Coordinates of C-alpha atoms in Angstrom, one line a residue:
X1 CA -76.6 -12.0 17.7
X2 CA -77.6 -8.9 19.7
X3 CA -75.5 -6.8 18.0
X4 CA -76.2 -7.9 15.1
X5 CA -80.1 -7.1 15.9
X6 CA -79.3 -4.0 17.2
X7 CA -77.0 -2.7 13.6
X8 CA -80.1 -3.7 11.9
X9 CA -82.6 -1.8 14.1
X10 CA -79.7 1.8 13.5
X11 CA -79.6 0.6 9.9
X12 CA -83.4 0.9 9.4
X13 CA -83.4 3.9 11.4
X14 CA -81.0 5.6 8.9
X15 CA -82.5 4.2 6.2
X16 CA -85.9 6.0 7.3
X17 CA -84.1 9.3 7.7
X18 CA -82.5 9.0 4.2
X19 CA -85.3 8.3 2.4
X20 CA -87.3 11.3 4.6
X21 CA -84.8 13.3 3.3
X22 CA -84.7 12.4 -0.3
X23 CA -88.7 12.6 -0.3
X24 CA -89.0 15.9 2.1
X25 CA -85.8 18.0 2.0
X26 CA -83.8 17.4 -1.6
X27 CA -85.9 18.8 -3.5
X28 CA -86.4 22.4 -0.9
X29 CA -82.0 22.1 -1.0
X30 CA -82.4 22.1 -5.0
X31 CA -84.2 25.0 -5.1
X32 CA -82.5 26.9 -2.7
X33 CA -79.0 25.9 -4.2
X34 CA -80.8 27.1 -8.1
X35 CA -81.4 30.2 -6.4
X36 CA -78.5 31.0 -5.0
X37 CA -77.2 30.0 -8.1
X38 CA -78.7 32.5 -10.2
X39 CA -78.5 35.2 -7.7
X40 CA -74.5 34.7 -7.8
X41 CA -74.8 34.8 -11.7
X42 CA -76.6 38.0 -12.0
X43 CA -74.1 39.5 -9.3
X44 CA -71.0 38.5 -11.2
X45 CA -72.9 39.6 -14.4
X46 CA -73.2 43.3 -12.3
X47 CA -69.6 42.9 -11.5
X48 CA -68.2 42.4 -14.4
X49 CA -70.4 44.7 -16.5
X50 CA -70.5 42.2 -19.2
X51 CA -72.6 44.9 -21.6
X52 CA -69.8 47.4 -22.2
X53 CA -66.9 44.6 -22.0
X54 CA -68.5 43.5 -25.7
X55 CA -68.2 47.1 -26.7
X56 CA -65.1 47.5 -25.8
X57 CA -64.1 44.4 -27.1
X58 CA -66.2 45.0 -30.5
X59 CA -64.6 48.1 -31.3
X60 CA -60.6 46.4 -31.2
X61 CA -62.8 43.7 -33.0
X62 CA -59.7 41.1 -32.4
X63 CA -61.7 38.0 -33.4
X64 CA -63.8 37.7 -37.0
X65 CA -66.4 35.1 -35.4
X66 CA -66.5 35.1 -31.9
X67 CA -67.7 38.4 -30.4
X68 CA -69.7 38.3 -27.3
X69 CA -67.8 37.8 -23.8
X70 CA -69.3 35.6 -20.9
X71 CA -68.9 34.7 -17.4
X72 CA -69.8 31.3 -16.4
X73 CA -69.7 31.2 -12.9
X74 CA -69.7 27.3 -11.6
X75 CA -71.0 25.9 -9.1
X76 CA -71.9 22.4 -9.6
X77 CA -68.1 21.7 -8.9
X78 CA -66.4 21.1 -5.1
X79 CA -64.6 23.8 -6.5
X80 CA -66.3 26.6 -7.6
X81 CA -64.2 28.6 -10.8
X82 CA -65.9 31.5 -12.8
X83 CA -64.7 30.6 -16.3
X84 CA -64.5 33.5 -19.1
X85 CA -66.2 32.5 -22.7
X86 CA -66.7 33.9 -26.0
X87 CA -69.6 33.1 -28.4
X88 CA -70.1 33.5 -31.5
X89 CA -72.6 35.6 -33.2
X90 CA -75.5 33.6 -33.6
X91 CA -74.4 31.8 -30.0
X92 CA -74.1 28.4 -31.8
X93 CA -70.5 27.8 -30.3
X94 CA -69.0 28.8 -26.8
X95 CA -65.2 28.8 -26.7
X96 CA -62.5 28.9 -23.8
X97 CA -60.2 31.5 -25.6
X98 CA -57.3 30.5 -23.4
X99 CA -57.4 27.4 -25.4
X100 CA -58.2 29.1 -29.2
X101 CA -57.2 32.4 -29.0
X102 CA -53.6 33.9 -29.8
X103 CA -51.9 35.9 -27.6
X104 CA -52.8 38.9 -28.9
X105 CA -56.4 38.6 -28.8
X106 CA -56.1 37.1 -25.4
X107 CA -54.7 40.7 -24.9
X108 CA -57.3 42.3 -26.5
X109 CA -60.0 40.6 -23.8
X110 CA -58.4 41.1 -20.8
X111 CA -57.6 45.3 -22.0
X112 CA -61.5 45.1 -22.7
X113 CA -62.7 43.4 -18.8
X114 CA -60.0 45.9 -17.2
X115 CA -61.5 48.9 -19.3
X116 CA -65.1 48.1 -18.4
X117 CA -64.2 47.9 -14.6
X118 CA -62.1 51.3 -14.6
X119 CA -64.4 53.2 -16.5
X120 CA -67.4 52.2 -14.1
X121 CA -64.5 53.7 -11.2
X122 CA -66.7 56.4 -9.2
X123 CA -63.7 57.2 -7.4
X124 CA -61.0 57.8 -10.1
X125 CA -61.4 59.5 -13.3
X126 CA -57.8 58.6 -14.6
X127 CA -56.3 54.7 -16.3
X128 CA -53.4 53.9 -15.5
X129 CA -52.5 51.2 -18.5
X130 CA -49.1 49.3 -18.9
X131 CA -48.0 48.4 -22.7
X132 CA -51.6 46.9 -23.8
X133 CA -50.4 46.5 -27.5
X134 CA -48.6 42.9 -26.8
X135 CA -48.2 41.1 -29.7
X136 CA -51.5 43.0 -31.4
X137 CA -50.7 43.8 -35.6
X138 CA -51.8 47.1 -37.1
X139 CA -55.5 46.7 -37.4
X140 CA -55.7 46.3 -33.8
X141 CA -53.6 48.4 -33.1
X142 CA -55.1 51.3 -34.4
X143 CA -58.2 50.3 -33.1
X144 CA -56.8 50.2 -29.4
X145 CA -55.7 54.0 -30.2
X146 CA -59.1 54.5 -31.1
X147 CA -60.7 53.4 -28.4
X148 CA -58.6 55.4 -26.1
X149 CA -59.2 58.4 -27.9
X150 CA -62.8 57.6 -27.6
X151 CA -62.5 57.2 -23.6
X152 CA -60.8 60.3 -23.6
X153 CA -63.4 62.3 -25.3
X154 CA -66.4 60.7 -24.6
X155 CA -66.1 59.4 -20.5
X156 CA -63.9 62.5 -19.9
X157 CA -61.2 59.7 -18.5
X158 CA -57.4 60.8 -18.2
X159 CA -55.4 57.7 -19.5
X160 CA -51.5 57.3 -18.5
X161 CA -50.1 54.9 -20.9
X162 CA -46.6 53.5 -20.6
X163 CA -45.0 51.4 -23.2
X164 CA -41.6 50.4 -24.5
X165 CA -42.4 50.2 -28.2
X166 CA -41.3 53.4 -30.1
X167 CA -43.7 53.1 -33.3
X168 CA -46.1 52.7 -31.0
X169 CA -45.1 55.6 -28.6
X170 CA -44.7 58.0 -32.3
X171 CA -48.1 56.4 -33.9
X172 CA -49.9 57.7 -30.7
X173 CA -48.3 61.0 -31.2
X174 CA -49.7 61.4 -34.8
X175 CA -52.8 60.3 -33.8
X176 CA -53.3 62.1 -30.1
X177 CA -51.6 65.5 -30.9
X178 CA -50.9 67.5 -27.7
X179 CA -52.7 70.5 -29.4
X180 CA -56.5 68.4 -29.9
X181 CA -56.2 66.1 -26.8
X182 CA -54.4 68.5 -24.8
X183 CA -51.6 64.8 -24.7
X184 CA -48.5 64.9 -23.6
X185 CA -45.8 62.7 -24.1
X186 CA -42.7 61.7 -22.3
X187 CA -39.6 59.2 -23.0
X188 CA -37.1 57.8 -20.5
X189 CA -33.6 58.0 -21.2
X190 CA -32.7 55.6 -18.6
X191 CA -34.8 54.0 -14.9
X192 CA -36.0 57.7 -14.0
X193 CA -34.8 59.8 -16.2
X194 CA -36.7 61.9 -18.9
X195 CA -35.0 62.5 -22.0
X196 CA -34.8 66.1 -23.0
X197 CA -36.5 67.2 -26.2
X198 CA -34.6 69.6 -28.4
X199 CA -36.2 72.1 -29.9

């Protein structure tokens, strides 16, 4: 019987500091949780520089509808994940383009987020990109040539470009003469080894 009394008095005690807590503290913890919340959104927004990863990604233009890029960072989870999202136009529908988009446009994004982070590089004013054409067709490609061309004029970037596709490696040729872009170009003949040009 005692301890029966004496669970009862801890219970009511509990009982007191929960509800003290729901009435006093929850809603100071909400707040404080919302604004750390939006404080981690803005800073991955900073991060990322979402402004000139939809520029980038414009300008290869891989998708006809959805064209704006956003980071959802969440935290309502045990787990927080940051989540990357297109919208469309009129921001009616959010996607998750790893579960809509084709491979190649899938390229196409990450080419755009790596592009805006290495052209906001204080420290480096060269790219270093490996084969970014994956699976793109010849609208996009073109456009990624494009692009390039534009970093390379405009931001005053070097970009060293490595790829094993030979229309590719020619169509950049055409396009990026050595005599305009002061470009030059390079094939292996095997691991290491430059292939000698005949002139």
């Amino acid at each position: 019987y005692l301890q029966t009394e004496n669970t009862k008095i801890e219970i009511n005690k509990m009982e007191d500091e929960l509800y003290f807590m729901e009435n006093n503290l929850k809603h100071l913890l909400d707040n404080e949780k919302d604004n750390v919340k939006k404080y981690l959104e803005k800073k991955v927004k900073d991060f990322f520089y979402t402004d000139l990863i939809d520029q980038i990604y414009n300008k290869i233009d891989p998708h006809p509808d959805f064209k704006d890029v956003k980071f959802n960072a969440n935290f309502d989870s045990e787990n927080p994940s940051l989540n990357v999202l297109v919208t469309n136009s009129n921001n009616e529908q959010t996607i998750i383009p790893n579960l809509y988009f084709s491979t190649a446009q899938i390229n196409v994004l990450s080419l755009s987020i790596f592009l805006a982070s290495a052209l906001n590089s204080k420290e480096y004013d060269c790219i270093f990109i490996d084969d970014p054409i994956q699976s793109m067709d010849s609208i996009n490609v073109l456009s990624t040539i494009d692009l390039l061309r534009s970093i390379v004029v405009n931001e005053g970037k070097q970009i060293i470009l490595s790829t094993h596709d030979e229309n590719f490696h020619n169509l950049l040729k055409k396009k990026m003469p050595p005599d305009l872009f002061n470009s030059k170009f390079m094939e292996l003949e095997t691991f290491g080894k430059v292939k000698q040009e005949i002139i």
